[in-house]
XYZ file of C-alpha atoms in Angstrom:
696
model
C 0.055 -0.025 0.002
C 2.732 2.428 -1.039
C 0.768 5.509 -1.863
C -2.200 7.034 -3.577
C -3.274 5.026 -6.690
C -2.273 6.857 -9.947
C -5.633 6.994 -11.364
C -6.729 9.240 -8.504
C -3.939 11.782 -9.122
C -6.096 14.233 -11.226
C -8.753 14.293 -8.429
C -6.193 15.429 -5.870
C -4.486 18.049 -7.975
C -4.845 21.745 -7.217
C -8.182 23.463 -7.639
C -6.751 25.839 -10.151
C -6.455 22.948 -12.598
C -10.182 23.185 -13.070
C -11.875 25.316 -15.699
C -12.788 28.803 -14.454
C -10.991 28.546 -11.087
C -8.241 31.051 -10.489
C -6.220 31.608 -7.282
C -8.868 33.896 -5.829
C -11.789 31.498 -6.320
C -9.640 28.637 -4.974
C -9.122 30.626 -1.740
C -12.894 31.192 -1.467
C -13.629 27.482 -2.013
C -11.054 26.495 0.538
C -13.297 28.269 3.101
C -16.030 25.869 2.339
C -13.583 23.007 2.911
C -13.101 22.295 -0.800
C -9.456 21.834 -1.529
C -9.184 19.549 -4.500
C -11.289 18.490 -7.563
C -12.261 15.417 -5.448
C -13.905 17.776 -2.890
C -15.700 19.587 -5.723
C -17.215 16.286 -6.815
C -18.358 15.562 -3.295
C -20.047 19.020 -2.840
C -23.200 17.861 -4.543
C -25.992 20.273 -5.655
C -28.693 20.572 -3.052
C -31.459 21.759 -5.509
C -32.242 21.856 -9.183
C -33.806 24.605 -11.346
C -35.922 23.676 -14.277
C -34.717 25.865 -17.141
C -36.605 24.043 -19.922
C -37.618 26.409 -22.740
C -41.229 27.608 -23.011
C -43.058 29.037 -25.931
C -44.738 31.669 -23.735
C -45.003 32.637 -20.046
C -48.831 32.672 -20.666
C -50.394 30.177 -18.129
C -47.221 29.585 -16.058
C -47.987 29.117 -12.298
C -46.428 32.301 -10.843
C -44.099 32.809 -9.064
C -41.843 30.464 -10.885
C -38.575 30.096 -12.861
C -39.285 30.560 -16.626
C -37.185 30.422 -19.778
C -38.519 31.975 -22.838
C -37.394 33.787 -26.089
C -38.541 37.434 -26.168
C -38.295 40.507 -28.390
C -36.872 43.396 -26.519
C -39.144 46.474 -26.443
C -38.873 49.938 -24.891
C -36.488 50.900 -22.022
C -37.915 52.931 -19.147
C -34.973 54.162 -17.016
C -35.345 54.782 -13.312
C -36.713 58.220 -12.221
C -34.440 58.379 -9.257
C -31.184 56.759 -8.038
C -31.631 53.266 -6.888
C -35.190 53.171 -8.561
C -36.314 50.426 -10.965
C -35.167 50.380 -14.550
C -37.777 48.608 -16.559
C -37.552 46.961 -20.037
C -40.732 45.817 -21.849
C -40.420 42.419 -23.654
C -42.870 40.205 -25.624
C -42.869 36.486 -26.131
C -44.942 34.653 -28.721
C -48.303 35.291 -26.827
C -47.946 37.862 -24.052
C -45.670 40.665 -22.699
C -43.980 41.278 -19.263
C -41.215 43.432 -17.861
C -37.595 42.927 -16.947
C -36.733 45.026 -13.953
C -33.219 46.011 -12.784
C -32.152 48.043 -9.772
C -29.038 50.131 -9.456
C -28.726 49.536 -13.186
C -26.343 51.295 -15.647
C -28.582 52.194 -18.673
C -25.735 52.084 -21.283
C -24.853 48.540 -20.240
C -28.443 47.325 -20.416
C -28.913 49.040 -23.860
C -25.882 47.031 -25.042
C -26.960 43.617 -23.833
C -30.731 44.163 -24.521
C -31.010 46.454 -27.536
C -34.512 47.357 -28.649
C -35.908 45.096 -31.256
C -33.382 42.296 -30.589
C -34.296 38.566 -29.835
C -33.109 37.310 -26.467
C -33.592 34.189 -24.468
C -34.147 35.230 -20.742
C -34.388 32.888 -17.769
C -35.334 33.857 -14.217
C -38.034 34.102 -11.538
C -41.314 35.658 -12.902
C -43.691 37.151 -10.441
C -46.880 39.095 -10.395
C -46.597 42.637 -9.037
C -49.611 44.897 -9.083
C -51.143 42.819 -11.814
C -48.154 43.025 -13.936
C -45.841 40.040 -14.595
C -42.135 40.944 -14.073
C -38.836 39.281 -13.960
C -36.348 41.103 -11.543
C -32.609 40.579 -12.442
C -32.913 37.613 -14.853
C -30.291 34.791 -14.096
C -29.530 34.521 -17.807
C -29.910 36.730 -20.848
C -28.362 35.245 -24.079
C -28.837 35.603 -27.815
C -30.910 32.670 -29.146
C -27.953 31.125 -30.995
C -26.113 30.782 -27.628
C -29.131 29.485 -25.635
C -27.977 25.865 -26.253
C -25.403 26.409 -23.540
C -28.131 26.735 -20.846
C -28.677 23.514 -19.122
C -32.317 22.251 -19.221
C -31.917 21.480 -15.503
C -29.569 23.680 -13.689
C -27.950 22.139 -10.389
C -27.837 24.649 -7.504
C -24.747 24.483 -5.306
C -24.017 25.811 -1.764
C -22.023 28.889 -2.278
C -19.691 31.242 -0.450
C -18.750 34.886 -1.029
C -16.794 35.008 -4.264
C -18.152 31.732 -5.789
C -21.110 32.163 -8.064
C -23.431 29.467 -9.384
C -21.747 29.725 -12.821
C -18.271 29.182 -11.301
C -19.583 26.330 -9.176
C -21.306 24.624 -12.141
C -18.241 25.125 -14.361
C -15.853 23.663 -11.734
C -18.084 20.639 -11.120
C -18.411 19.924 -14.903
C -14.659 20.185 -15.175
C -14.044 17.974 -12.170
C -16.336 15.399 -13.682
C -14.051 15.041 -16.722
C -11.257 13.944 -14.311
C -13.454 11.176 -12.633
C -11.918 7.829 -13.640
C -13.523 4.518 -14.105
C -12.975 2.697 -10.835
C -13.346 -0.994 -9.968
C -16.416 -1.875 -7.969
C -15.852 -2.041 -4.192
C -19.519 -2.360 -3.079
C -21.127 -5.846 -2.580
C -22.325 -6.919 -6.015
C -25.532 -8.333 -4.679
C -26.343 -5.010 -2.898
C -25.637 -3.008 -6.088
C -27.875 -5.282 -8.160
C -30.704 -5.222 -5.579
C -30.763 -1.437 -5.249
C -30.112 -0.981 -8.877
C -27.187 1.396 -8.167
C -25.035 2.887 -10.830
C -21.260 2.485 -10.704
C -19.193 5.175 -8.916
C -18.420 7.345 -11.966
C -21.933 7.135 -13.375
C -23.413 8.056 -9.880
C -21.174 11.201 -9.777
C -22.250 12.115 -13.318
C -26.007 11.665 -12.426
C -25.744 13.454 -9.132
C -24.266 16.571 -10.749
C -26.893 16.450 -13.558
C -30.245 16.229 -11.708
C -33.341 16.130 -13.883
C -35.736 17.127 -11.117
C -36.370 17.465 -7.420
C -36.341 13.693 -6.960
C -32.761 13.527 -8.153
C -31.480 15.643 -5.376
C -33.278 13.751 -2.625
C -31.239 11.348 -0.444
C -33.141 8.332 -1.839
C -32.172 9.051 -5.489
C -30.169 5.893 -6.572
C -27.134 7.882 -7.513
C -27.075 9.724 -4.238
C -27.736 6.671 -2.187
C -24.883 4.902 -3.836
C -22.473 7.776 -2.974
C -23.745 7.942 0.542
C -23.222 4.270 0.858
C -19.575 4.711 -0.362
C -18.966 7.252 2.502
C -20.404 4.966 5.218
C -18.753 1.958 3.734
C -15.300 3.540 3.848
C -15.975 4.740 7.461
C -17.107 1.310 8.495
C -14.118 -0.349 6.766
C -11.807 1.957 8.829
C -13.554 0.867 12.061
C -13.549 -2.786 11.059
C -9.778 -2.584 10.313
C -9.280 -1.060 13.740
C -11.422 -3.835 15.221
C -9.560 -6.545 13.358
C -6.269 -5.245 14.714
C -7.725 -4.923 18.269
C -8.990 -8.450 18.154
C -5.720 -9.705 16.822
C -4.163 -8.522 19.910
C -4.444 -11.752 21.747
C -7.011 -11.807 24.378
C -7.149 -14.048 27.467
C -9.567 -17.012 27.416
C -11.865 -16.737 30.475
C -14.259 -19.506 30.799
C -16.648 -19.280 33.772
C -17.859 -22.283 35.688
C -21.245 -20.554 36.413
C -20.922 -21.471 40.141
C -20.766 -17.940 41.522
C -23.243 -16.610 38.947
C -25.883 -19.156 39.916
C -25.528 -18.080 43.647
C -26.257 -14.540 42.738
C -29.130 -15.389 40.364
C -30.630 -17.723 42.993
C -30.723 -14.798 45.597
C -32.647 -12.461 43.324
C -36.263 -11.903 43.956
C -36.992 -11.652 40.169
C -35.861 -13.401 36.999
C -33.465 -11.518 34.692
C -35.157 -10.083 31.587
C -34.642 -11.721 28.241
C -32.384 -8.770 27.191
C -30.180 -9.313 30.318
C -29.797 -12.927 29.665
C -28.991 -12.397 25.977
C -26.348 -9.823 26.927
C -24.713 -12.114 29.415
C -24.556 -14.837 26.844
C -22.902 -12.577 24.224
C -20.445 -11.318 26.830
C -19.478 -14.842 28.092
C -18.969 -16.029 24.491
C -16.616 -13.060 23.976
C -14.718 -13.700 27.205
C -14.284 -17.393 26.387
C -12.756 -16.734 22.903
C -9.189 -15.940 22.064
C -9.887 -12.594 20.553
C -10.060 -9.635 22.936
C -13.624 -8.438 23.830
C -14.391 -4.800 22.992
C -18.184 -4.646 23.668
C -20.609 -1.809 24.301
C -23.465 -2.579 26.738
C -26.162 -0.038 26.065
C -29.053 0.084 28.402
C -31.828 2.522 29.184
C -32.189 4.058 32.666
C -33.168 1.180 35.002
C -32.656 -1.603 32.478
C -30.433 -3.513 34.913
C -26.967 -2.882 33.563
C -25.474 -3.333 36.974
C -26.535 -6.971 37.245
C -25.196 -7.762 33.786
C -21.881 -6.053 34.615
C -21.486 -7.910 37.885
C -22.212 -11.322 36.301
C -19.508 -10.601 33.742
C -17.055 -9.736 36.594
C -18.026 -13.005 38.172
C -17.036 -14.910 35.011
C -13.615 -13.392 35.367
C -13.394 -14.494 39.005
C -14.688 -17.963 38.267
C -11.967 -18.347 35.629
C -9.380 -17.534 38.242
C -8.783 -13.940 37.477
C -9.798 -10.390 38.620
C -12.183 -7.737 37.350
C -12.313 -3.976 37.730
C -15.230 -1.551 37.350
C -14.293 1.986 36.573
C -16.436 4.952 37.409
C -15.887 8.602 36.534
C -16.324 10.006 40.103
C -15.870 9.206 43.630
C -19.599 9.415 44.343
C -20.388 7.000 41.465
C -17.666 4.614 42.497
C -19.064 4.474 46.104
C -22.573 4.015 44.580
C -21.310 1.065 42.481
C -19.816 -0.334 45.566
C -23.145 -0.087 47.476
C -24.968 -1.677 44.499
C -22.506 -4.517 44.156
C -21.899 -5.221 47.850
C -25.023 -7.338 48.536
C -24.438 -9.280 45.217
C -20.758 -9.823 46.192
C -21.788 -11.185 49.609
C -24.196 -13.621 48.028
C -21.383 -14.890 45.707
C -18.735 -14.862 48.493
C -16.118 -12.749 46.525
C -13.884 -10.081 47.917
C -14.925 -6.590 46.717
C -12.786 -3.503 47.346
C -12.776 0.231 46.335
C -9.770 2.332 45.252
C -10.226 6.051 44.766
C -8.111 9.267 45.165
C -9.172 9.299 48.758
C -7.149 6.266 49.687
C -3.871 7.440 51.183
C -0.887 6.073 53.098
C -0.755 2.707 54.680
C -4.450 1.992 53.927
C -3.807 2.484 50.187
C -0.540 0.472 50.299
C -2.458 -2.461 51.986
C -5.092 -2.392 49.130
C -2.467 -2.206 46.335
C -0.619 -5.222 47.861
C -3.790 -7.230 48.266
C -4.623 -6.500 44.612
C -1.199 -7.621 43.518
C -1.459 -10.850 45.458
C -4.916 -11.501 43.936
C -6.703 -11.268 47.350
C -9.111 -8.764 45.964
C -11.294 -10.326 43.306
C -13.239 -7.332 42.219
C -12.141 -3.727 42.399
C -14.303 -0.724 41.929
C -12.325 2.461 41.208
C -11.961 5.815 39.829
C -9.048 6.830 37.487
C -6.844 6.387 40.552
C -6.560 2.781 39.304
C -4.420 4.111 36.457
C -1.568 5.077 38.701
C 1.608 3.247 37.984
C 1.991 1.481 41.341
C -1.386 -0.263 40.934
C -0.824 -3.794 39.570
C -3.270 -6.566 39.287
C -2.470 -10.290 39.972
C -4.427 -11.428 36.833
C -6.870 -8.846 35.352
C -9.361 -10.427 33.023
C -12.157 -7.895 32.594
C -12.342 -4.123 32.811
C -15.734 -2.501 32.924
C -15.966 1.114 32.110
C -18.954 3.265 33.028
C -18.961 5.484 29.986
C -20.658 8.583 31.614
C -17.422 10.603 31.073
C -16.781 9.731 27.472
C -14.122 7.262 28.152
C -11.966 7.589 25.032
C -10.115 5.102 23.085
C -6.828 6.228 24.762
C -8.087 5.256 28.248
C -9.334 2.008 26.959
C -5.771 1.436 25.890
C -4.253 2.444 29.136
C -6.598 0.094 30.935
C -5.827 -2.786 28.602
C -2.122 -2.263 29.371
C -2.853 -2.923 33.115
C -4.124 -6.318 32.115
C -2.361 -7.548 29.005
C -5.286 -8.522 26.843
C -7.976 -7.990 29.391
C -11.460 -7.928 27.889
C -13.230 -4.602 27.862
C -16.899 -3.873 28.444
C -18.031 -0.272 28.141
C -21.475 0.605 29.718
C -23.553 3.465 28.739
C -26.926 4.681 30.081
C -27.460 6.895 27.082
C -29.636 5.122 24.539
C -28.184 5.976 21.273
C -30.137 5.314 18.016
C -28.625 2.342 16.201
C -27.286 4.394 13.287
C -25.310 6.633 15.564
C -24.109 3.721 17.765
C -22.688 2.256 14.595
C -21.121 5.418 13.505
C -19.598 6.166 16.909
C -18.778 2.734 18.217
C -18.563 0.755 15.050
C -15.258 -0.795 16.106
C -17.108 -2.438 19.063
C -19.706 -5.212 19.291
C -23.028 -3.963 20.774
C -25.353 -5.528 23.238
C -28.585 -3.741 23.978
C -30.860 -3.924 27.123
C -34.183 -2.785 25.859
C -36.517 -4.237 28.463
C -37.265 -3.004 32.004
C -36.817 -5.586 34.887
C -40.232 -6.451 36.480
C -41.341 -4.409 39.354
C -40.233 -0.937 38.143
C -43.244 1.302 38.497
C -43.936 3.615 35.618
C -43.200 7.269 36.360
C -46.038 9.702 35.975
C -44.923 12.599 33.901
C -46.847 15.963 33.881
C -46.258 19.206 32.021
C -46.871 22.416 34.126
C -46.430 26.078 33.436
C -44.177 28.027 35.849
C -47.259 30.095 36.637
C -48.446 27.204 38.857
C -45.350 27.335 41.064
C -47.418 27.651 44.205
C -49.341 24.400 43.446
C -46.083 22.672 42.835
C -44.641 23.754 46.086
C -47.891 22.678 47.956
C -47.632 19.274 46.336
C -44.044 19.039 47.488
C -44.928 19.978 51.018
C -47.543 17.249 51.382
C -45.116 14.642 49.861
C -42.479 15.681 52.308
C -44.853 15.288 55.201
C -45.477 11.659 53.863
C -41.682 11.150 54.272
C -40.865 11.362 50.530
C -37.882 13.162 49.030
C -37.620 15.294 45.942
C -35.115 16.619 43.327
C -35.470 20.101 42.076
C -33.401 20.765 39.000
C -32.520 24.303 37.870
C -31.630 25.098 34.297
C -28.265 26.066 33.026
C -29.706 29.460 31.873
C -26.718 30.533 29.729
C -23.076 29.518 29.416
C -21.857 31.682 32.300
C -21.669 29.569 35.474
C -22.393 32.606 37.600
C -25.969 33.097 36.486
C -26.663 29.426 36.761
C -25.514 29.707 40.301
C -27.718 32.574 41.093
C -30.715 30.717 39.587
C -30.065 27.666 41.685
C -29.302 29.760 44.823
C -32.391 31.912 44.530
C -34.581 28.755 44.170
C -32.776 27.281 47.229
C -33.431 30.251 49.338
C -37.175 30.427 48.307
C -37.771 26.819 49.018
C -36.043 27.030 52.428
C -38.222 29.961 53.327
C -41.339 27.896 52.255
C -40.334 24.426 53.451
C -37.950 25.074 56.354
C -34.187 25.509 56.538
C -33.187 21.946 57.380
C -35.310 20.407 54.675
C -33.597 21.816 51.587
C -30.063 21.041 50.308
C -28.065 22.582 47.314
C -25.473 21.096 44.946
C -24.060 22.748 41.882
C -21.031 22.544 39.661
C -19.022 25.286 41.364
C -18.921 23.710 44.716
C -15.677 22.009 46.081
C -16.072 18.188 45.675
C -16.147 17.663 49.527
C -19.087 20.000 49.910
C -20.773 18.429 46.961
C -20.392 14.975 48.404
C -21.671 16.104 51.861
C -24.787 17.616 50.244
C -25.377 14.376 48.324
C -24.852 12.308 51.370
C -27.238 14.296 53.419
C -29.923 13.767 50.698
C -29.096 10.096 50.359
C -29.427 9.480 54.113
C -32.751 11.404 54.169
C -31.573 14.322 56.278
C -32.479 16.796 53.599
C -35.859 16.360 51.841
C -35.370 18.462 48.719
C -32.279 18.676 46.792
C -31.867 21.750 44.568
C -29.420 21.069 41.885
C -28.010 22.068 38.488
C -27.612 19.129 36.179
C -24.818 17.540 38.064
C -27.225 14.943 39.371
C -28.061 13.371 36.032
C -25.238 10.907 36.409
C -26.126 7.664 38.179
C -27.232 8.853 41.679
C -29.429 6.320 43.477
C -31.870 7.523 46.171
C -34.823 5.030 46.213
C -36.772 7.207 48.552
C -36.896 10.202 46.061
C -40.236 10.052 44.296
C -40.527 13.555 42.804
C -38.430 15.149 40.114
C -39.146 18.802 39.233
C -37.352 20.246 36.280
C -37.600 23.924 35.816
C -37.555 25.418 32.324
C -37.692 21.813 30.995
C -38.203 23.224 27.463
C -34.631 24.366 27.209
C -33.070 20.976 28.124
C -32.398 18.269 25.370
C -34.686 15.251 25.274
C -31.906 12.793 26.216
C -30.936 14.936 29.191
C -34.616 15.120 30.456
C -34.938 11.376 30.078
C -31.730 10.880 32.087
C -32.881 13.256 34.846
C -36.310 11.644 35.018
C -34.549 8.290 35.556
C -33.279 9.389 38.947
C -36.748 8.873 40.403
C -38.888 5.779 40.294
C -36.125 3.576 41.871
C -38.005 2.572 44.990
C -41.308 0.892 45.855
C -43.461 3.935 45.491
C -45.016 5.582 42.508
C -43.151 8.584 41.257
C -43.810 11.691 39.409
C -41.763 14.012 37.167
C -42.956 17.517 36.710
C -41.717 19.268 33.639
C -42.033 23.066 34.305
C -42.038 25.296 31.291
C -42.176 29.023 30.808
C -44.934 30.095 28.380
C -45.069 30.566 25.390
C -43.713 27.123 24.228
C -42.175 26.823 20.804
C -43.471 23.929 18.603
C -40.163 22.094 19.084
C -40.292 22.590 22.814
C -43.915 21.353 23.103
C -43.132 18.300 20.952
C -40.213 17.359 23.107
C -42.082 17.641 26.371
C -45.081 15.658 24.873
C -42.819 12.798 23.787
C -41.520 12.527 27.320
C -44.987 12.510 28.632
C -45.971 9.618 26.333
C -43.125 7.299 26.656
C -40.344 6.096 28.986
C -38.570 4.115 26.266
C -35.127 5.808 25.957
C -34.528 4.412 22.479
C -37.765 5.899 21.141
C -36.904 9.136 22.816
C -33.407 9.083 21.230
C -34.857 8.374 17.832
C -37.150 11.365 18.170
C -34.257 13.474 19.338
C -32.293 12.482 16.338
C -35.067 13.451 13.997
C -35.553 16.803 15.694
C -32.010 17.892 16.439
C -29.804 16.039 14.028
C -26.806 13.822 14.668
C -24.263 16.405 15.569
C -26.315 18.109 18.315
C -27.227 14.738 19.844
C -23.860 13.815 21.086
C -22.306 17.392 20.806
C -20.328 17.214 17.614
C -17.191 18.706 19.108
C -16.416 15.657 21.209
C -18.625 13.156 19.616
C -16.040 11.436 17.487
C -18.709 11.426 14.740
C -17.326 11.574 11.286
C -18.408 14.521 9.112
C -20.297 12.976 6.126
C -20.617 15.087 2.989
C -23.380 13.115 1.354
C -24.677 10.420 3.824
C -27.378 11.716 6.136
C -27.332 9.736 9.456
C -30.762 10.793 10.295
C -32.448 9.664 7.179
C -30.183 6.829 6.021
C -29.776 4.946 9.309
C -30.463 1.641 7.527
C -27.610 2.142 5.050
C -25.118 2.410 7.957
C -25.994 -0.972 9.194
C -25.688 -2.413 5.669
C -22.286 -0.794 5.261
C -21.133 -2.184 8.590
C -22.169 -5.750 7.644
C -20.497 -5.435 4.178
C -17.287 -4.094 5.599
C -16.923 -6.852 8.266
C -17.824 -9.557 5.679
C -15.239 -8.261 3.188
C -12.502 -8.214 5.788
C -13.377 -11.633 7.336
C -12.973 -13.213 3.938
C -9.942 -10.944 2.851
C -8.279 -9.474 6.014
C -5.458 -7.949 3.918
C -7.747 -6.529 1.167
C -5.756 -8.365 -1.555
C -8.650 -9.682 -3.640
C -10.054 -7.721 -6.613
C -12.755 -6.276 -4.493
C -10.264 -5.717 -1.687
C -8.060 -3.753 -4.104
C -11.017 -1.714 -5.240
C -11.813 -1.032 -1.546
C -8.220 0.244 -1.043
C -8.963 2.806 -3.835
C -12.137 3.799 -2.034
C -10.217 4.425 1.181
C -7.754 6.701 -0.639
C -10.660 8.422 -2.389
C -12.254 9.007 1.019
C -9.084 10.241 2.628
C -9.164 7.440 5.138
C -5.446 7.682 5.923
C -5.863 6.067 9.233
C -7.205 2.933 7.648
C -4.641 2.856 4.953
C -1.954 2.916 7.728
C -3.725 0.045 9.442
C -3.538 -2.057 6.241
C 0.096 -1.287 5.551
C 0.940 -2.113 9.022
C -1.356 -5.114 9.388
């Protein structure tokens, strides 16, 4: 894989090699991220204008774009500066006006001399009963009219790049597009009736109507598939390399697991059982596990994670569960302790708080293998921490645990299996785009006994009623979260919002009843406030969104979210999942400030209607788009030029299957189709993938 294939050279030459592109235009195009003829090809038109010739404008549905041959009549110059300069014209059946503003009369007399025949094309509108065309897009003598395309593609432009330049550059780039061998799966191409790459490019830049610029047009779909396929090939190559790194074979005896399962008051859901089967199959194979466990709030990820840790212990090794914060690590510890007692395994915690001799004792016990399962924060990464025989690392992915940390962790246990858990339901298409190098298990059922949460939408004008409702709940011994919005980016104003609410609730409910936790507090104070709420000392916890992560207070049955309309759907769903964890029925009050926008209302209604995190995430994706959903800046989502993750989710899954199938039969990409796929990777600038092949 020495370098870029020669037939692609013309596509990666300078922009100035294209017709009509000078140094200045090239600079302007670079601002759109267009740096080579290849990029010009991938900047497809987003609309098309019908410029087919008509005999007459009579009977046209106005306003619309018309193209017609006319005889030029009288000129009526503007009366004042900046006024309208009008030219009367007639086609074969009727007459209308051409209108120009800020026009130079001598120039117009030259291009539209009275009595001449001209073909004009532009938007014709009715104005005070008179049909007029303001600033026609094209004015040409009839003998030159053949140069006007019948259907004109419309490109996204920037300052200094006109439609004419964009069109000319695209036409010129198309002449460079070589015939390329087919990399897509032949059955897929036949089934979808897709053109080959070059024909698809030709068709995409020569749309014949609105359907041709839609994502489902065969030429577009084919080019979108290429993008997704190249992306999935890159991920599959990374996965292949990851899996080649020898894993450790961990085969569980099932003894410890059955003790835990026997002690439960309920049976695991089908989804939990399936996930455990997938995980134990991965752990018992020689390849290293790299699996994502995706589960909705309350879907029972903890149990699945713990059973996986037990497989490691049954096989004679150790397991570690990583949490992003001290609070969460302690909470994992609380959640796992009763299970560990049933199984009779040694469970310990290691965080930044462990100091001195106590820490030393833990580190030594870990090295001897006396600790079976460790719960920890990133303190586990410190160099003096060594495991006796680490088999499985579970990462709680609330804090965007990156690939780099996954690597560090795997170095602690050469070849340890990795399971990443996330409580954010991600629609499948995005999960594949973001975690395509991993295998995915999904928990999409709720364990029995979880009571549904009643969700109500109330206006802030009914604040008094809400507070009264709280008061009676507190008298019944219940607890409540009160979430204040992050009003704008400045931490200061958020703080005042939360502090104001805190003061007002204390005045109404009593000083001891209300606690406060926000992002600006020192960690120790935050922990103290959380602890007071967890132990039931405080009844109401006023918080900015710091609580959406994993906190577990079974006695909290009310969640009030102020200004719910400015939160994202996924975030609201996560916050709501903090209640409904105990025996009692719970409520979530979404408070909004009127008037609600359509989007705001739709978001709140979706929450009221469903607790299914995957459905909520799909809606969120449709409403907000892929980038917003996981914050494009840190999402690791690739930027696709043509593919549309929201509308072409199914295509992503097909691309992943195809990429994995191609590599399993041809891991080095040496077959004909493999060679073609290499060309695709160069075409798509997937340098990372190309390196993986050349190293691999």
